């Protein structure tokens, strides 16, 4: 048995999520200013584009005293057919941690099974745990605590799946409104409902936007066309037409509700400019918190 910890899913840190969020807050407040990862390196495998994840991991490693390597699909033999297992074993001899952003979640699992060093999911088609941690940090900052209801409107995608699991682990209420056939992953919802028996979280999945928004403190959405879904672009734009977060929907939630989006956003599709650039929007704080939450993750796994 390997004695290392990975974060491929929020459920991997079910019992440690509070500790990691506390660390993230400490990093943001400059309460941890040592260089705990001096001499350590992080390999970052990117099979998809990224602005926030790449930059926040790179800067995070630098600020913790370590080094990072950006390995894109055009750099690695992995994407010319070298097995994941060989890549995992070889990288484990050079570096102290591996972050991967890829399509198939199973590929991230295989990498973690074969690697001797911690593996971090920097987004797969199934989950985006690092985003959810930054989102929770943002909610604590803006709402004072996690005693809130999130309404997620749109595609039941990777971001949505990790939000559901985080809400379950932290005892928050979450209501997801998606068009039919775009519901979140069933296994994740079942897992979250099991966790919620202990934490008291209320998880609702619906196709009705108004039901989800009822008494919401947080309005969250993400793109209708995720990376890898481009072939379905036209169909998706049509299917999601009634799921745009606009001023009318925000007014149903009330003026104290905050608007969240993981970014990148497409103004005029899942959200209007008026909302994302308006006074209730906290999207830039969310993006900033990727740095602090990621430092917490790196410190927790690699120190
Ligand atoms: N939110 C997020 O993961 O952004 P990037 O795709 O820019 O990394
Ligand atoms: N759901 C989006 C998130 C991007 C950060 C995607 O997977 O493309």
Coordinates of C-alpha atoms and ligand atoms in Angstrom, one line a residue:
X1 CA 0.0 0.0 0.0
X2 CA 1.3 3.4 -0.9
X3 CA 1.2 5.9 1.9
X4 CA 0.3 9.0 -0.1
X5 CA -2.8 11.1 -0.4
X6 CA -4.4 12.1 -3.7
X7 CA -7.2 14.6 -4.4
X8 CA -9.1 13.4 -7.4
X9 CA -12.5 14.0 -5.9
X10 CA -13.9 16.2 -3.1
X11 CA -14.9 12.9 -1.5
X12 CA -11.2 12.1 -1.1
X13 CA -11.0 15.0 1.4
X14 CA -14.4 14.4 3.0
X15 CA -12.9 14.5 6.5
X16 CA -10.2 17.0 5.9
X17 CA -12.1 19.7 3.9
X18 CA -12.5 22.0 6.9
X19 CA -8.8 21.7 7.7
X20 CA -7.9 22.6 4.1
X21 CA -10.3 25.5 4.0
X22 CA -8.8 26.8 7.3
X23 CA -5.3 26.6 5.7
X24 CA -6.5 28.4 2.6
X25 CA -7.8 31.3 4.8
X26 CA -4.5 31.4 6.6
X27 CA -2.6 31.6 3.3
X28 CA -4.8 34.4 2.2
X29 CA -4.2 36.3 5.5
X30 CA -0.4 35.8 5.2
X31 CA -0.5 33.7 8.4
X32 CA 1.8 31.1 6.8
X33 CA 4.7 32.8 5.3
X34 CA 7.4 30.1 5.4
X35 CA 8.5 28.2 2.3
X36 CA 7.4 24.7 3.3
X37 CA 7.9 23.2 -0.2
X38 CA 11.5 24.4 -0.7
X39 CA 13.3 21.9 -3.0
X40 CA 10.1 20.3 -4.2
X41 CA 8.7 20.1 -7.7
X42 CA 5.2 19.7 -9.1
X43 CA 4.5 18.3 -12.6
X44 CA 1.4 19.8 -14.2
X45 CA -0.1 17.8 -17.1
X46 CA -2.5 19.8 -19.2
X47 CA -4.5 18.1 -21.9
X48 CA -7.0 21.1 -22.0
X49 CA -6.6 24.8 -21.9
X50 CA -6.3 26.8 -18.7
X51 CA -5.8 30.3 -17.3
X52 CA -6.6 30.1 -13.6
X53 CA -5.6 26.6 -12.8
X54 CA -2.2 26.8 -14.5
X55 CA -1.3 30.2 -13.2
X56 CA -2.5 29.6 -9.6
X57 CA -0.7 26.3 -9.4
X58 CA 2.5 27.8 -10.8
X59 CA 2.5 30.9 -8.6
X60 CA 1.3 28.8 -5.6
X61 CA 4.3 26.5 -5.9
X62 CA 6.7 29.5 -6.3
X63 CA 5.2 31.2 -3.2
X64 CA 5.6 28.0 -1.2
X65 CA 9.3 27.8 -2.2
X66 CA 8.9 25.0 -4.8
X67 CA 9.1 24.6 -8.5
X68 CA 6.5 23.7 -11.2
X69 CA 6.7 22.2 -14.6
X70 CA 4.1 22.9 -17.2
X71 CA 3.6 19.8 -19.4
X72 CA 1.1 20.3 -22.2
X73 CA -0.3 17.7 -24.6
X74 CA 2.2 18.8 -27.2
X75 CA 5.2 18.2 -24.8
X76 CA 4.6 14.8 -23.4
X77 CA 5.2 11.4 -24.9
X78 CA 2.0 10.5 -23.0
X79 CA -0.1 12.1 -25.8
X80 CA 1.9 10.2 -28.5
X81 CA 0.8 6.9 -26.9
X82 CA 3.2 6.3 -24.0
X83 CA 1.2 4.5 -21.3
X84 CA -0.1 6.4 -18.3
X85 CA 1.6 3.8 -16.0
X86 CA 5.1 4.5 -17.4
X87 CA 4.5 8.3 -17.3
X88 CA 3.3 8.0 -13.6
X89 CA 6.3 5.9 -12.6
X90 CA 8.9 8.0 -14.4
X91 CA 7.5 11.3 -13.2
X92 CA 7.4 9.9 -9.6
X93 CA 11.2 9.6 -9.7
X94 CA 11.6 13.3 -10.6
X95 CA 8.9 15.2 -8.8
X96 CA 7.0 15.3 -5.5
X97 CA 3.5 15.8 -6.9
X98 CA 1.5 15.6 -10.1
X99 CA -1.4 17.8 -11.1
X100 CA -3.4 16.6 -14.1
X101 CA -6.1 18.3 -16.2
X102 CA -7.6 15.8 -18.6
X103 CA -10.8 14.5 -20.2
X104 CA -11.4 11.0 -18.8
X105 CA -11.6 10.9 -15.0
X106 CA -10.4 7.3 -15.2
X107 CA -7.1 8.5 -16.7
X108 CA -6.5 10.6 -13.5
X109 CA -7.4 7.5 -11.4
X110 CA -4.9 5.4 -13.3
X111 CA -2.2 8.0 -12.9
X112 CA -2.8 8.1 -9.2
X113 CA -2.8 4.3 -8.9
X114 CA 0.6 4.1 -10.7
X115 CA 2.3 7.2 -9.2
X116 CA 4.2 7.1 -5.9
X117 CA 3.6 10.8 -5.3
X118 CA 0.3 12.7 -4.6
X119 CA -1.9 13.3 -7.7
X120 CA -4.2 16.3 -7.8
X121 CA -7.2 16.6 -10.2
X122 CA -7.0 20.0 -11.9
X123 CA -10.2 19.2 -13.8
X124 CA -11.6 16.1 -15.5
X125 CA -14.9 15.6 -17.3
X126 CA -16.3 14.4 -13.9
X127 CA -14.9 16.8 -11.3
X128 CA -13.1 20.0 -10.5
X129 CA -12.3 19.7 -6.8
X130 CA -9.8 22.6 -6.6
X131 CA -12.4 25.0 -8.0
X132 CA -14.9 23.9 -5.4
X133 CA -12.5 24.5 -2.6
X134 CA -11.9 28.1 -3.8
X135 CA -15.7 28.5 -4.1
X136 CA -16.2 27.4 -0.5
X137 CA -13.6 29.8 0.7
X138 CA -15.3 32.6 -1.3
X139 CA -18.7 31.8 0.3
X140 CA -17.2 31.9 3.8
X141 CA -15.7 35.3 3.0
X142 CA -18.9 36.7 1.6
X143 CA -21.5 35.1 3.7
X144 CA -19.6 34.7 7.0
X145 CA -20.2 30.9 7.2
X146 CA -21.4 27.9 5.2
X147 CA -24.9 28.0 6.5
X148 CA -26.3 28.8 3.0
X149 CA -28.3 27.5 0.1
X150 CA -26.6 27.3 -3.3
X151 CA -28.7 27.3 -6.4
X152 CA -26.8 26.0 -9.4
X153 CA -28.5 26.7 -12.7
X154 CA -27.3 25.1 -16.0
X155 CA -25.2 22.1 -17.0
X156 CA -24.8 19.3 -14.5
X157 CA -21.1 19.1 -15.3
X158 CA -17.7 18.7 -13.5
X159 CA -18.0 22.0 -11.6
X160 CA -21.5 21.1 -10.6
X161 CA -20.5 17.6 -9.4
X162 CA -17.7 18.9 -7.2
X163 CA -20.1 21.6 -5.8
X164 CA -22.6 18.9 -4.8
X165 CA -20.0 16.8 -3.0
X166 CA -18.6 19.9 -1.2
X167 CA -22.0 20.9 -0.1
X168 CA -22.7 17.5 1.2
X169 CA -19.4 17.3 3.1
X170 CA -19.9 20.8 4.6
X171 CA -23.6 20.4 5.5
X172 CA -24.7 23.1 3.0
X173 CA -27.9 23.0 1.1
X174 CA -27.8 22.9 -2.7
X175 CA -30.4 22.8 -5.4
X176 CA -29.5 22.0 -9.0
X177 CA -31.7 23.0 -11.9
X178 CA -30.7 21.6 -15.3
X179 CA -32.5 20.8 -18.5
X180 CA -33.6 17.2 -18.9
X181 CA -30.7 14.9 -19.8
X182 CA -28.1 17.4 -18.4
X183 CA -28.5 16.3 -14.7
X184 CA -25.4 15.8 -12.6
X185 CA -23.7 12.4 -12.4
X186 CA -26.0 9.9 -10.7
X187 CA -23.2 8.2 -8.7
X188 CA -22.0 11.5 -7.4
X189 CA -25.5 12.5 -6.4
X190 CA -26.0 9.2 -4.6
X191 CA -22.6 9.5 -2.8
X192 CA -23.5 13.1 -1.8
X193 CA -26.9 12.0 -0.5
X194 CA -25.1 9.3 1.6
X195 CA -22.7 11.8 3.0
X196 CA -25.6 14.2 3.7
X197 CA -27.1 11.7 6.1
X198 CA -24.3 12.6 8.5
X199 CA -23.9 16.3 7.7
X200 CA -27.6 17.3 7.4
X201 CA -27.1 18.8 3.9
X202 CA -30.2 19.1 1.7
X203 CA -29.6 18.1 -2.0
X204 CA -32.2 18.8 -4.6
X205 CA -32.1 18.0 -8.3
X206 CA -34.8 19.5 -10.5
X207 CA -35.5 20.7 -14.0
X208 CA -37.3 23.8 -12.6
X209 CA -35.2 26.9 -12.3
X210 CA -37.7 28.7 -9.9
X211 CA -37.6 25.7 -7.5
X212 CA -33.8 25.8 -7.3
X213 CA -33.7 29.6 -6.7
X214 CA -36.2 29.5 -3.8
X215 CA -34.4 31.1 -0.8
X216 CA -31.0 30.8 -2.5
X217 CA -28.1 32.7 -1.0
X218 CA -25.7 31.8 -3.8
X219 CA -26.5 31.7 -7.5
X220 CA -24.0 29.6 -9.4
X221 CA -23.6 28.8 -13.1
X222 CA -21.0 27.5 -15.5
X223 CA -20.7 27.3 -19.3
X224 CA -23.2 25.4 -21.4
X225 CA -20.4 24.0 -23.6
X226 CA -17.5 22.5 -21.5
X227 CA -14.2 21.6 -23.0
X228 CA -14.8 18.4 -24.9
X229 CA -18.5 19.2 -25.6
X230 CA -17.8 21.4 -28.6
X231 CA -19.4 19.1 -31.1
X232 CA -22.8 19.5 -29.3
X233 CA -22.5 23.3 -29.2
X234 CA -25.6 24.1 -31.3
X235 CA -27.8 21.6 -29.6
X236 CA -26.6 22.7 -26.1
X237 CA -27.2 26.4 -26.9
X238 CA -30.8 25.5 -27.7
X239 CA -31.4 23.1 -24.8
X240 CA -30.1 25.6 -22.2
X241 CA -32.0 28.7 -23.5
X242 CA -34.3 28.9 -20.4
X243 CA -31.4 28.4 -18.0
X244 CA -29.6 31.7 -18.4
X245 CA -28.8 33.6 -15.2
X246 CA -30.1 37.1 -15.9
X247 CA -31.3 40.0 -13.7
X248 CA -34.8 38.5 -13.6
X249 CA -33.5 35.3 -12.0
X250 CA -31.2 37.2 -9.7
X251 CA -34.1 39.3 -8.5
X252 CA -36.0 36.1 -7.5
X253 CA -33.0 35.1 -5.3
X254 CA -33.0 38.6 -3.7
X255 CA -30.5 41.4 -3.3
X256 CA -28.3 39.6 -0.7
X257 CA -27.6 36.7 -3.0
X258 CA -24.2 36.5 -4.5
X259 CA -23.4 35.4 -8.1
X260 CA -20.7 32.9 -8.7
X261 CA -19.1 31.4 -11.8
X262 CA -15.8 29.4 -12.1
X263 CA -14.8 31.2 -15.3
X264 CA -14.2 31.4 -18.1
X265 CA -17.7 32.7 -18.8
X266 CA -19.6 33.4 -22.0
X267 CA -21.6 36.6 -21.6
X268 CA -25.0 36.3 -23.3
X269 CA -25.1 32.5 -22.9
X270 CA -25.2 31.1 -19.4
X271 CA -25.1 34.6 -17.8
X272 CA -25.8 38.2 -18.9
X273 CA -23.1 40.9 -18.7
X274 CA -25.4 42.8 -16.3
X275 CA -25.2 39.9 -13.8
X276 CA -21.6 38.8 -14.1
X277 CA -20.3 42.4 -14.1
X278 CA -22.8 43.6 -11.6
X279 CA -22.6 44.3 -7.8
X280 CA -23.7 40.8 -6.7
X281 CA -21.0 39.1 -8.7
X282 CA -17.9 37.6 -6.8
X283 CA -16.3 35.9 -9.7
X284 CA -12.9 37.7 -9.5
X285 CA -12.7 36.8 -5.7
X286 CA -13.4 33.2 -6.7
X287 CA -10.6 33.3 -9.2
X288 CA -8.2 34.9 -6.7
X289 CA -9.1 32.2 -4.1
X290 CA -7.9 29.5 -6.5
X291 CA -4.4 30.6 -5.5
X292 CA -5.0 30.4 -1.8
X293 CA -7.0 27.2 -1.9
X294 CA -4.4 25.6 -4.2
X295 CA -1.6 26.5 -1.8
X296 CA -3.5 24.8 1.0
X297 CA -3.9 21.7 -1.2
X298 CA -0.2 21.7 -2.1
X299 CA 0.9 22.3 1.5
X300 CA -1.5 19.6 2.8
X301 CA -0.3 17.0 0.3
X302 CA 3.3 17.7 -0.2
X303 CA 4.8 19.3 2.9
Ligands
LIG1 N1 -11.9 27.8 -13.5 C1 -10.9 27.3 -14.1 O1 -10.5 26.1 -13.8 O2 -10.3 28.1 -15.0 P1 -9.2 27.7 -16.1 O3 -9.9 26.8 -17.1 O4 -8.8 29.0 -16.7 O5 -8.1 27.0 -15.4
LIG2 N1 -17.1 23.1 -17.1 C1 -16.0 23.8 -17.6 C2 -15.1 24.3 -16.5 C3 -13.9 25.1 -17.0 C4 -13.1 25.6 -15.8 C5 -15.2 22.9 -18.5 O1 -15.0 21.7 -18.2 O2 -14.8 23.3 -19.6

